[in-house]
């Protein structure tokens, strides 16, 4: 510790980061004081650093217990790539390798040792640990994925139970347990099973602010929406499907369309699965289409989107699966494609379960998922309430907050629907009623003579999907009922009759037509983008030559900063967040050369980093929200109205965005001639105060326009 002025200094030295994530600093401090700790943080929260940094600052070896070989290997590679002495022992390595690693440990060249729980308690290993303790000391035990110790969790591993013995053998070695599981039951279990001594418990919020959550209707065009998202996203994505068959079909179709994609499901051989996973981690392919078999152990930090092409089974698994995106804290998108047909499929699967209790739980969970999918509240509020966390809503980063669905009056349609149910004598299900309403000509209707009903064909003006949406919503709002005998026959209740008697109105949240967001690119952004592509391919080359994943070399966010700031010297390069001293020495020259070469070819200069701090300010969610609408072509006034704020607020958002280098096409609001006038005025009277510019322009141009152009001018002149 003595060699570092502060913890921040040590953080930058070893990991290249400028600041701690929420909670990390306090945990590190307490770890340095040898306290027992229980850390509950969502995926991507930055748990590993909580024991890695203390391990580097303390004498002795930190022993990390981790359940998955792949995870272990990843973490060790990432540490080694930061020049940190780390290694692992598990069943995948040879006896000779074990020997040489043990020697390195005893020679004090290793600060972090990762082991699988079953090895830890092996006959030979404990005596070895005794030796380590005696010769160089054990600074701490870190139990990763600690929920594996609990039968109440979803990943129970009996080997974890034996960790208690380890605690008994080394009672004075402080322990840290880490998990992303949110329930209190599991938390208590961990504390007890691992015999933690008066542990300090850190529970981080489960909110993942960088994830954008949305639910989209699934229909015929969904595949092209999917394809478009893949093609317009720079980075990896996971697409979850319900069955192996669907995985194979979708992967095949995407491949036909030129997407680099691989499948992952339990029907593939072990080798295929592990090779597909590695190729995904290393960015050889962009997309993984998978069943939920593709799960824990995917700690690829730069997954940019997770799509559920079929409905997830329950909220907790949805949270975890979607949470595999954006672990690096950069924006990522989580989409569910939802239609009512999927519910039937899942219900069918539930019916296959033999245990009645299990069936009941599964049905209840499905209900919650449907509530989520149909919900019109902030998606975060719904998700977090599931974990008992209160969230105020209005997150500004989910579809319901960004594009609130208009409530429409569907009373007349509801009357048509319910009266059709009544006329069919409450003996049929949704699909049949819709057929009658839409005037279908089929045998069943003919047999029942229902083409004679007064409600036959009165619903042709709406599509079958729209009628289904209404029916679901009626069920959902308890305005009609459905039998639970497997036939799902519709039955009217008191509320249905109130509607029929015009004593009650029906409102529906109608999904807005989603306009796909097309990124507007100006020249500056295109330059950053092109340089970024080159840095990416350099990164890939270096990663391949070392047989590691690209993110091990540098994170996406770090590459982005390089492309934006275009450092020209090693010292500038070293200031970029994500560049620690070791990486600076290892990669500095080669990346600098690439950047300089690019600048020369394109006649560009450096883009000096923001003064004092090397962090580029990131837009806030409310700003991003504005930007998204703006890019969709809404005017400032429309955005103000939608978001229920003043026009000046929106203009201010745009100005701030421009000044932190976000792409905003101001021509949309200020014509090129007016831009020129404003620029001339700025030249004449300076940019500090608005009034003189306004006066200079003969009070002919609005303050809003001046502000926007001034921000653009400032941003240009900062380079
Ligand atoms: P978890 O285990 O909680 O899912 P990780 O420890 O894998 O999360 O960290 C997630 C990502 O965040 C990793 O890519 C890691 O390098 C990065 N990270 C961790 N701490 C910081 C920090 N203080 N600043 C920037 N990035 C960080
Ligand atoms: Zn929201």
XYZ file of C-alpha atoms and ligand atoms in Angstrom:
747
model
C 0.000 0.000 0.000
C 2.835 2.326 0.911
C 3.824 2.766 -2.697
C 0.436 4.295 -3.555
C -0.786 7.731 -2.613
C -4.362 6.574 -2.514
C -6.650 3.703 -3.373
C -7.557 5.523 -6.590
C -3.907 5.628 -7.483
C -3.603 1.877 -6.938
C -6.768 1.323 -8.974
C -5.354 3.247 -11.889
C -1.988 1.538 -11.616
C -3.286 -2.021 -11.647
C -6.538 -1.802 -13.586
C -6.366 1.499 -15.391
C -9.687 2.770 -14.016
C -10.075 6.309 -12.782
C -12.876 5.835 -10.308
C -14.473 3.134 -8.243
C -17.894 1.849 -9.082
C -20.536 2.390 -6.385
C -19.686 0.372 -3.290
C -16.288 -0.824 -4.430
C -14.190 1.637 -2.481
C -15.836 0.949 0.831
C -15.622 -2.796 0.314
C -11.953 -2.572 -0.572
C -11.277 -0.496 2.555
C -13.053 -2.981 4.768
C -11.277 -5.854 3.096
C -7.972 -4.167 3.846
C -9.041 -4.140 7.511
C -9.486 -7.922 7.352
C -13.245 -7.923 7.864
C -15.523 -10.709 6.716
C -17.744 -9.438 3.926
C -20.832 -10.455 2.027
C -21.204 -8.608 -1.249
C -24.470 -8.728 -3.182
C -24.149 -6.866 -6.453
C -25.876 -7.306 -9.775
C -24.005 -8.782 -12.683
C -21.620 -6.233 -14.079
C -21.479 -4.338 -10.787
C -17.759 -4.995 -10.512
C -17.574 -7.639 -7.811
C -14.217 -9.094 -8.796
C -12.354 -5.909 -8.128
C -13.574 -6.007 -4.516
C -11.216 -8.861 -3.730
C -8.651 -8.416 -6.501
C -7.441 -4.989 -5.463
C -7.066 -5.894 -1.759
C -5.247 -9.068 -2.844
C -2.656 -6.912 -4.583
C -2.241 -4.562 -1.673
C -1.768 -7.211 1.024
C 1.066 -9.619 1.624
C 0.265 -13.280 0.990
C -1.960 -15.223 -1.359
C -5.690 -14.693 -1.946
C -7.510 -17.936 -2.681
C -10.539 -17.507 -4.914
C -13.137 -20.265 -5.097
C -15.051 -20.177 -8.343
C -17.456 -22.798 -9.672
C -16.795 -22.718 -13.383
C -13.647 -23.524 -15.241
C -14.424 -21.114 -18.063
C -15.021 -18.234 -15.654
C -11.827 -18.966 -13.842
C -9.788 -18.981 -16.980
C -11.291 -15.693 -18.156
C -10.575 -13.895 -14.934
C -7.046 -15.186 -14.737
C -6.356 -14.165 -18.318
C -7.715 -10.696 -17.689
C -5.512 -10.345 -14.601
C -2.426 -11.634 -16.350
C -3.061 -9.190 -19.128
C -2.788 -6.453 -16.525
C 0.554 -7.896 -15.492
C -0.847 -9.335 -12.289
C 0.391 -12.635 -10.895
C -2.659 -14.872 -11.065
C -3.200 -18.509 -11.832
C -5.748 -21.293 -11.476
C -5.833 -24.924 -10.553
C -8.574 -27.179 -11.822
C -9.130 -30.459 -13.558
C -8.328 -29.029 -16.990
C -4.567 -28.767 -16.455
C -1.836 -31.396 -16.463
C 0.071 -32.670 -13.485
C 3.228 -30.934 -14.664
C 1.388 -27.648 -14.938
C 0.077 -28.082 -11.420
C 3.625 -28.576 -10.172
C 4.990 -25.499 -11.850
C 2.072 -23.354 -10.696
C 2.528 -24.554 -7.141
C 6.158 -23.637 -7.309
C 5.318 -20.146 -8.568
C 2.908 -19.744 -5.661
C 5.445 -20.810 -3.073
C 7.968 -18.464 -4.633
C 5.533 -15.620 -3.990
C 5.008 -14.820 -7.669
C 1.247 -15.289 -7.475
C -1.169 -12.967 -5.690
C -4.434 -14.612 -6.715
C -5.075 -18.327 -6.979
C -8.377 -19.507 -8.466
C -9.570 -22.992 -7.581
C -12.630 -25.121 -8.137
C -14.336 -26.137 -4.889
C -13.849 -29.844 -5.417
C -10.107 -29.428 -5.758
C -9.869 -27.243 -2.714
C -10.820 -30.095 -0.449
C -8.756 -32.728 -2.221
C -6.255 -34.682 -0.152
C -3.164 -33.174 -1.709
C -4.356 -29.650 -1.873
C -4.947 -28.907 1.792
C -1.415 -29.822 2.858
C -0.198 -27.585 0.042
C -2.308 -24.720 1.364
C -0.889 -25.316 4.834
C 2.535 -24.884 3.355
C 1.482 -21.700 1.590
C 0.040 -20.346 4.788
C 3.210 -21.105 6.654
C 5.630 -19.771 4.054
C 3.943 -16.766 2.489
C 0.601 -16.423 4.205
C -3.005 -16.521 3.002
C -4.431 -13.025 2.927
C -8.044 -13.895 2.233
C -10.566 -16.399 0.971
C -12.902 -15.158 -1.732
C -15.980 -17.238 -2.504
C -17.369 -16.205 -5.873
C -20.927 -17.128 -6.909
C -21.512 -17.787 -3.235
C -25.205 -18.539 -3.779
C -24.073 -21.972 -4.968
C -23.890 -22.841 -1.287
C -27.633 -22.431 -0.884
C -30.278 -24.926 -1.792
C -32.644 -22.003 -2.104
C -30.720 -20.550 -4.979
C -30.948 -21.703 -8.555
C -27.421 -23.090 -8.789
C -26.911 -25.247 -5.760
C -23.596 -27.110 -5.755
C -23.063 -29.629 -2.994
C -19.277 -29.127 -3.114
C -19.808 -25.614 -1.880
C -21.154 -26.958 1.407
C -17.741 -28.345 2.196
C -16.216 -24.898 2.208
C -17.081 -24.802 5.887
C -14.202 -27.171 6.542
C -11.869 -24.671 5.026
C -13.156 -22.016 7.375
C -12.489 -24.335 10.301
C -8.984 -25.086 9.132
C -8.083 -21.399 8.745
C -10.310 -19.592 11.217
C -8.285 -16.404 11.112
C -8.232 -15.938 7.371
C -10.830 -13.291 6.490
C -13.468 -14.295 3.959
C -15.411 -12.423 1.327
C -18.479 -14.010 -0.278
C -19.904 -12.581 -3.497
C -23.134 -13.170 -5.364
C -25.594 -11.588 -7.772
C -28.585 -13.411 -6.344
C -31.070 -11.057 -4.900
C -33.234 -12.961 -2.444
C -32.767 -12.563 1.291
C -33.242 -16.259 1.930
C -30.140 -17.078 -0.086
C -28.223 -14.288 1.578
C -28.880 -15.704 5.038
C -27.894 -19.137 3.867
C -24.574 -17.898 2.557
C -23.725 -16.139 5.764
C -24.566 -19.197 7.817
C -23.108 -21.916 5.618
C -19.821 -20.136 5.202
C -19.725 -19.258 8.883
C -18.965 -15.623 8.185
C -17.923 -13.715 11.303
C -20.042 -10.621 11.835
C -19.873 -9.954 8.142
C -20.433 -6.490 6.803
C -23.133 -6.961 4.197
C -23.156 -4.818 1.084
C -26.262 -4.947 -1.001
C -26.048 -2.870 -4.099
C -29.103 -1.718 -5.956
C -30.203 -4.154 -8.598
C -30.937 -1.372 -10.964
C -28.795 -1.551 -14.089
C -29.127 1.994 -15.372
C -27.224 1.408 -18.603
C -29.670 -1.222 -19.853
C -32.561 -0.103 -22.030
C -35.560 -2.397 -21.528
C -38.285 -2.817 -24.093
C -41.042 -5.204 -25.108
C -42.093 -5.341 -28.729
C -45.021 -7.052 -30.329
C -43.984 -10.190 -32.154
C -45.445 -10.414 -35.623
C -44.435 -11.108 -39.188
C -42.033 -8.182 -39.409
C -40.242 -9.064 -36.210
C -37.556 -10.960 -38.018
C -36.630 -7.939 -40.099
C -36.621 -5.771 -36.978
C -34.279 -8.275 -35.433
C -32.049 -8.270 -38.455
C -31.967 -4.522 -38.509
C -30.965 -4.348 -34.887
C -28.142 -6.802 -35.522
C -26.915 -4.896 -38.524
C -27.009 -1.503 -36.873
C -25.365 -2.601 -33.644
C -21.648 -2.497 -33.371
C -20.979 -5.417 -31.091
C -22.174 -8.748 -29.840
C -25.656 -9.915 -29.094
C -27.373 -12.921 -27.573
C -30.753 -14.093 -28.826
C -32.665 -16.452 -26.575
C -35.246 -18.882 -27.947
C -37.398 -21.370 -26.116
C -36.417 -24.587 -27.857
C -33.446 -26.169 -29.593
C -35.416 -26.367 -32.775
C -36.126 -22.661 -32.785
C -32.500 -21.923 -32.022
C -31.366 -23.941 -35.008
C -33.967 -22.414 -37.300
C -33.214 -18.850 -36.339
C -29.446 -19.348 -36.482
C -29.820 -20.872 -39.926
C -31.953 -18.041 -41.194
C -29.606 -15.383 -39.864
C -26.681 -17.133 -41.440
C -28.495 -17.087 -44.771
C -28.801 -13.360 -44.310
C -25.071 -12.945 -43.872
C -24.907 -12.615 -40.099
C -21.990 -14.214 -38.292
C -23.868 -16.408 -35.890
C -23.595 -19.661 -33.935
C -26.135 -21.751 -32.060
C -25.876 -22.936 -28.471
C -28.094 -25.526 -26.817
C -27.987 -28.745 -24.875
C -28.366 -30.794 -28.052
C -24.854 -29.941 -29.204
C -21.835 -31.937 -28.117
C -19.677 -30.595 -25.296
C -16.935 -29.730 -27.756
C -19.257 -27.860 -30.066
C -20.723 -25.889 -27.229
C -17.425 -24.930 -25.766
C -15.997 -24.023 -29.155
C -19.055 -21.935 -30.034
C -18.795 -20.161 -26.730
C -15.122 -19.392 -27.226
C -15.727 -18.083 -30.718
C -18.413 -15.807 -29.369
C -16.211 -14.560 -26.532
C -13.427 -13.837 -28.977
C -15.678 -11.929 -31.381
C -15.198 -14.423 -34.218
C -18.969 -14.306 -34.478
C -21.291 -11.474 -33.590
C -24.390 -13.340 -32.511
C -25.155 -16.311 -30.318
C -28.604 -17.802 -30.724
C -29.195 -19.911 -27.649
C -31.522 -21.641 -25.284
C -31.199 -20.828 -21.635
C -28.498 -23.499 -21.497
C -26.252 -20.580 -22.442
C -26.050 -19.042 -19.046
C -23.790 -18.645 -16.114
C -20.178 -18.371 -17.068
C -20.776 -15.938 -19.870
C -18.983 -13.008 -18.410
C -18.306 -11.325 -21.705
C -18.499 -7.692 -20.673
C -19.254 -6.181 -24.072
C -22.514 -7.841 -25.049
C -24.500 -4.954 -26.545
C -27.934 -6.541 -26.655
C -29.923 -9.507 -25.406
C -33.064 -10.372 -27.280
C -35.693 -12.755 -25.969
C -37.257 -13.918 -29.174
C -39.569 -16.044 -27.054
C -41.086 -15.145 -23.727
C -38.802 -15.746 -20.710
C -40.033 -18.174 -18.054
C -39.976 -15.866 -15.087
C -38.877 -12.413 -14.047
C -35.813 -13.482 -12.105
C -34.383 -15.433 -15.021
C -35.283 -12.604 -17.341
C -33.401 -10.187 -15.146
C -30.345 -12.458 -15.086
C -30.456 -13.296 -18.806
C -30.987 -9.733 -19.968
C -28.354 -8.724 -17.432
C -25.703 -10.511 -19.454
C -25.599 -7.411 -21.613
C -23.738 -4.252 -20.765
C -21.606 -5.584 -17.945
C -18.994 -3.034 -18.894
C -21.422 -0.256 -18.003
C -21.822 0.919 -21.583
C -25.343 1.262 -23.003
C -27.017 -2.000 -24.005
C -30.488 -2.991 -25.154
C -32.750 -5.717 -23.762
C -35.702 -6.645 -25.905
C -38.530 -9.101 -25.476
C -40.566 -10.005 -28.540
C -43.966 -10.871 -27.220
C -47.080 -12.410 -28.664
C -49.917 -14.379 -27.200
C -49.025 -17.525 -29.064
C -45.939 -17.862 -26.902
C -48.055 -18.049 -23.808
C -49.771 -21.105 -25.199
C -46.427 -22.772 -25.844
C -45.234 -22.133 -22.327
C -48.542 -23.266 -20.862
C -48.164 -26.437 -22.840
C -44.693 -26.955 -21.379
C -46.019 -26.312 -17.911
C -48.718 -28.924 -18.434
C -45.987 -31.459 -19.137
C -44.613 -31.087 -15.634
C -45.608 -33.973 -13.390
C -45.420 -32.202 -10.063
C -48.529 -30.192 -9.297
C -46.789 -27.795 -6.972
C -44.203 -27.074 -9.651
C -46.953 -26.458 -12.161
C -48.636 -23.994 -9.867
C -45.461 -22.049 -9.272
C -44.649 -22.027 -12.979
C -48.122 -20.687 -13.826
C -47.813 -17.963 -11.258
C -44.420 -16.999 -12.601
C -45.736 -16.956 -16.148
C -48.496 -14.617 -14.998
C -45.865 -12.188 -13.655
C -43.976 -12.318 -16.932
C -47.132 -11.542 -18.865
C -47.840 -8.691 -16.467
C -44.393 -7.379 -17.208
C -44.782 -7.723 -20.953
C -48.193 -6.100 -20.999
C -47.321 -3.558 -18.343
C -47.427 0.135 -19.098
C -45.398 1.230 -16.064
C -41.683 1.815 -16.038
C -40.078 -1.574 -16.743
C -37.490 -0.998 -14.048
C -40.142 -0.379 -11.458
C -41.796 -3.688 -12.320
C -38.543 -5.651 -12.314
C -37.096 -4.162 -9.185
C -40.325 -4.553 -7.258
C -39.961 -8.253 -7.946
C -36.771 -8.155 -5.879
C -38.400 -6.088 -3.183
C -36.587 -2.958 -4.251
C -38.589 0.191 -4.575
C -37.876 2.278 -7.637
C -39.462 5.628 -8.232
C -40.152 4.998 -11.904
C -39.652 7.310 -14.816
C -36.217 5.872 -15.460
C -35.967 7.511 -18.851
C -34.360 4.376 -20.218
C -37.144 1.953 -21.002
C -39.803 1.880 -23.683
C -42.622 2.749 -21.327
C -40.809 5.820 -20.051
C -39.488 6.930 -23.430
C -42.574 6.199 -25.490
C -45.536 6.093 -23.148
C -48.315 4.151 -24.788
C -51.428 6.170 -25.350
C -54.490 4.884 -23.528
C -57.254 4.357 -26.049
C -60.947 3.999 -25.474
C -61.904 0.513 -26.646
C -65.291 0.348 -24.984
C -67.192 -0.278 -28.220
C -64.861 -3.058 -29.278
C -65.120 -4.594 -25.816
C -68.906 -4.539 -26.114
C -68.736 -6.254 -29.489
C -66.405 -8.880 -28.116
C -68.341 -9.602 -24.949
C -71.667 -9.690 -26.669
C -70.242 -12.212 -29.080
C -69.169 -14.304 -26.081
C -72.696 -14.048 -24.730
C -74.292 -14.974 -28.037
C -72.053 -17.986 -28.343
C -73.462 -19.027 -24.966
C -70.114 -18.731 -23.132
C -68.963 -22.014 -24.574
C -65.898 -20.980 -26.618
C -62.372 -19.649 -26.301
C -60.729 -16.497 -27.580
C -59.773 -17.687 -31.052
C -63.223 -18.924 -31.898
C -64.860 -15.703 -30.752
C -62.447 -13.739 -32.901
C -63.230 -15.937 -35.900
C -66.909 -15.185 -35.478
C -66.283 -11.475 -35.032
C -64.153 -11.342 -38.135
C -66.645 -13.345 -40.177
C -64.439 -16.387 -40.797
C -65.825 -19.135 -42.985
C -64.933 -22.412 -41.348
C -66.521 -25.709 -40.643
C -66.887 -25.251 -36.926
C -68.755 -21.984 -37.352
C -70.968 -23.518 -40.011
C -71.721 -26.517 -37.778
C -72.766 -24.248 -34.941
C -74.730 -22.033 -37.281
C -72.916 -19.035 -35.873
C -72.772 -17.259 -39.211
C -76.362 -16.329 -38.382
C -75.441 -14.451 -35.215
C -75.817 -10.672 -35.177
C -72.192 -10.398 -34.074
C -70.921 -12.432 -37.018
C -68.511 -10.320 -39.056
C -68.965 -7.096 -37.068
C -65.252 -7.020 -36.189
C -63.662 -7.037 -39.616
C -62.231 -3.593 -39.078
C -59.696 -4.938 -36.592
C -57.022 -7.561 -37.159
C -57.034 -10.849 -35.289
C -53.980 -9.649 -33.350
C -55.778 -6.522 -32.253
C -58.744 -8.546 -31.043
C -56.359 -10.806 -29.178
C -54.753 -7.836 -27.556
C -58.170 -6.667 -26.417
C -59.111 -10.111 -25.142
C -55.895 -10.450 -23.153
C -56.340 -7.031 -21.707
C -59.922 -7.802 -20.690
C -58.699 -10.953 -18.950
C -55.862 -9.064 -17.440
C -58.127 -6.368 -16.061
C -60.521 -9.038 -14.832
C -63.273 -7.830 -17.127
C -63.922 -11.340 -18.379
C -62.874 -14.777 -17.136
C -61.472 -17.940 -18.558
C -61.962 -21.493 -17.334
C -58.874 -23.259 -15.997
C -59.878 -26.700 -17.286
C -57.439 -26.607 -20.183
C -60.091 -25.398 -22.655
C -59.877 -21.733 -21.681
C -63.544 -21.065 -22.300
C -64.531 -17.428 -21.867
C -67.083 -16.648 -19.159
C -68.726 -13.332 -18.486
C -68.645 -11.873 -14.962
C -70.322 -8.917 -13.276
C -67.855 -6.488 -14.745
C -68.439 -7.854 -18.248
C -72.124 -7.174 -17.841
C -71.417 -3.651 -16.654
C -69.554 -3.075 -19.893
C -72.372 -4.538 -21.931
C -74.834 -2.326 -20.108
C -72.641 0.710 -20.812
C -71.909 1.258 -17.150
C -68.182 0.831 -17.550
C -65.585 1.964 -20.045
C -62.575 0.033 -21.259
C -59.182 1.552 -21.874
C -56.269 -0.121 -23.532
C -52.613 0.779 -23.707
C -52.002 0.453 -27.401
C -48.445 -0.210 -28.445
C -47.111 2.728 -30.409
C -45.724 2.048 -33.837
C -42.042 1.778 -33.162
C -39.968 3.740 -35.551
C -36.586 2.149 -35.897
C -33.943 4.554 -34.757
C -31.586 5.461 -37.504
C -28.338 6.871 -36.307
C -27.514 10.170 -37.850
C -23.809 10.487 -38.538
C -21.885 13.615 -39.280
C -18.311 13.752 -40.416
C -16.757 13.933 -36.964
C -18.716 10.922 -35.814
C -17.864 9.001 -38.954
C -14.187 9.637 -38.291
C -14.427 8.374 -34.755
C -16.318 5.371 -36.050
C -13.748 4.539 -38.726
C -10.857 4.834 -36.335
C -12.759 2.711 -33.856
C -13.122 -0.006 -36.473
C -9.378 -0.002 -37.031
C -8.658 -0.150 -33.334
C -11.094 -3.015 -33.025
C -9.371 -5.025 -35.682
C -5.984 -4.306 -34.151
C -7.387 -5.448 -30.811
C -8.743 -8.602 -32.384
C -5.385 -9.333 -34.002
C -3.507 -8.904 -30.734
C -6.080 -10.973 -28.859
C -5.902 -13.786 -31.391
C -2.143 -13.880 -31.275
C -2.335 -14.387 -27.514
C -5.346 -16.667 -27.644
C -7.496 -14.436 -25.439
C -10.781 -12.592 -25.898
C -10.552 -9.069 -27.335
C -12.031 -7.423 -24.236
C -9.096 -8.804 -22.278
C -6.832 -6.506 -24.277
C -8.978 -3.376 -23.882
C -12.642 -2.807 -23.039
C -14.988 -1.300 -25.622
C -15.277 1.881 -23.606
C -11.493 2.261 -23.624
C -11.270 1.821 -27.394
C -14.029 4.348 -27.819
C -12.146 6.902 -25.743
C -9.045 6.287 -27.847
C -11.002 6.885 -31.033
C -12.577 10.033 -29.650
C -9.497 11.570 -28.071
C -6.889 10.345 -30.534
C -3.951 10.482 -28.092
C -0.625 11.236 -29.756
C 1.845 10.517 -26.973
C 2.313 7.715 -24.489
C 1.494 10.007 -21.634
C -1.799 11.033 -23.239
C -2.494 7.407 -23.978
C -1.854 6.410 -20.364
C -4.474 8.868 -19.133
C -7.292 7.063 -20.902
C -9.594 5.197 -18.553
C -8.873 1.494 -18.833
C -5.176 1.908 -19.563
C -3.153 0.818 -16.534
C 0.609 1.030 -16.313
C 1.150 -2.503 -17.491
C -1.082 -2.173 -20.531
C 0.490 1.145 -21.341
C 3.860 -0.566 -21.530
C 2.532 -3.566 -23.396
C 0.212 -2.002 -25.942
C 0.864 1.732 -25.867
C 3.220 1.891 -28.820
C 1.289 -0.307 -31.171
C -2.025 1.446 -30.553
C -0.408 4.877 -30.796
C 1.085 3.951 -34.128
C -2.312 2.908 -35.409
C -3.909 6.135 -34.211
C -1.141 8.324 -35.595
C -1.246 6.502 -38.919
C -4.951 7.053 -39.119
C -4.637 10.728 -38.268
C -2.014 11.229 -40.948
C -4.025 9.489 -43.622
C -7.082 11.564 -42.815
C -5.339 14.857 -42.117
C -6.601 14.882 -38.545
C -5.137 16.280 -35.393
C -5.359 15.030 -31.866
C -8.462 15.605 -29.917
C -7.131 16.770 -26.562
C -8.695 15.062 -23.613
C -11.032 17.081 -21.477
C -8.886 19.162 -19.156
C -7.932 17.793 -15.739
C -9.961 14.650 -15.996
C -9.453 12.128 -18.704
C -13.014 10.887 -18.499
C -15.257 11.987 -21.302
C -18.485 13.119 -19.706
C -21.263 10.710 -20.502
C -24.750 11.900 -21.368
C -27.360 11.469 -18.672
C -30.438 9.375 -19.291
C -32.714 12.297 -19.539
C -30.428 13.773 -22.191
C -30.295 10.472 -24.046
C -34.029 10.268 -23.910
C -34.295 13.632 -25.609
C -31.686 12.638 -28.140
C -33.474 9.448 -29.053
C -36.696 11.304 -29.799
C -34.813 13.985 -31.654
C -33.140 11.429 -33.841
C -36.500 9.963 -34.611
C -37.385 13.272 -36.181
C -39.583 14.835 -33.514
C -39.335 18.600 -33.203
C -38.143 20.239 -30.030
C -41.698 21.316 -29.260
C -43.036 17.810 -29.752
C -40.358 16.371 -27.518
C -41.103 18.944 -24.850
C -44.754 18.002 -24.969
C -44.113 14.280 -24.908
C -41.766 14.573 -21.996
C -43.816 17.182 -20.264
C -41.016 19.692 -19.815
C -40.308 23.132 -21.203
C -38.884 23.704 -24.658
C -35.818 25.424 -23.199
C -35.067 22.311 -21.177
C -35.011 20.241 -24.338
C -32.838 22.798 -26.111
C -30.488 22.761 -23.132
C -30.284 18.983 -23.318
C -29.332 19.191 -26.965
C -26.729 21.870 -26.288
C -25.172 19.822 -23.514
C -25.151 16.762 -25.744
C -23.422 18.663 -28.517
C -20.793 19.927 -26.127
C -19.953 16.455 -24.903
C -19.490 15.272 -28.425
C -22.763 13.502 -29.055
C -24.142 13.582 -32.538
C -26.890 16.098 -32.935
C -27.836 17.300 -36.377
C -28.603 20.960 -35.763
C -29.578 21.558 -39.377
C -32.850 19.926 -38.404
C -33.572 23.108 -36.422
C -31.345 25.842 -37.763
C -31.004 26.219 -41.504
C -27.456 26.385 -42.879
C -27.772 30.101 -43.771
C -28.886 30.952 -40.258
C -26.040 28.862 -38.875
C -23.632 30.946 -40.932
C -25.098 34.227 -39.674
C -24.821 33.052 -36.104
C -21.231 31.918 -36.596
C -20.348 35.303 -38.061
C -21.952 37.023 -35.122
C -19.965 34.852 -32.730
C -16.795 35.835 -34.541
C -17.722 39.482 -34.217
C -18.852 39.658 -30.605
C -17.575 36.463 -28.938
C -19.449 33.476 -27.618
C -19.544 34.040 -23.900
C -22.787 35.960 -23.589
C -25.903 35.364 -25.664
C -27.414 38.828 -25.584
C -24.781 40.574 -27.751
C -25.063 37.821 -30.356
C -28.804 38.231 -30.374
C -28.500 41.989 -30.770
C -25.819 41.662 -33.412
C -28.236 39.551 -35.438
C -30.819 42.309 -35.327
C -32.952 40.252 -32.911
C -33.993 38.202 -35.903
C -32.808 34.822 -34.713
C -34.099 33.097 -31.606
C -32.046 32.450 -28.510
C -32.621 28.720 -28.914
C -31.051 28.711 -32.349
C -28.132 30.793 -31.147
C -27.537 28.482 -28.219
C -27.465 25.405 -30.415
C -25.047 26.871 -32.910
C -22.881 28.232 -30.118
C -22.620 24.762 -28.566
C -21.669 23.324 -31.900
C -19.066 26.057 -32.348
C -17.655 25.427 -28.858
C -17.430 21.728 -29.477
C -15.629 22.308 -32.780
C -13.177 24.736 -31.251
C -12.280 22.533 -28.367
C -10.314 20.184 -30.590
P -19.437 -8.889 -11.787
O -18.538 -10.000 -11.358
O -20.014 -8.098 -10.655
O -20.483 -9.294 -12.769
P -17.069 -7.881 -12.995
O -16.211 -7.925 -11.802
O -16.902 -8.936 -14.028
O -18.583 -7.825 -12.546
O -16.958 -6.451 -13.649
C -17.744 -6.095 -14.750
C -16.976 -5.193 -15.686
O -16.763 -3.929 -15.092
C -15.607 -5.742 -16.031
O -15.404 -5.557 -17.409
C -14.678 -4.883 -15.206
O -13.413 -4.777 -15.805
C -15.399 -3.557 -15.169
N -15.085 -2.755 -13.973
C -15.031 -3.181 -12.694
N -14.731 -2.167 -11.870
C -14.595 -1.063 -12.641
C -14.289 0.325 -12.370
N -14.060 0.778 -11.129
N -14.237 1.166 -13.425
C -14.470 0.721 -14.674
N -14.754 -0.554 -14.994
C -14.818 -1.447 -13.989
Zn -38.603 3.261 -17.181
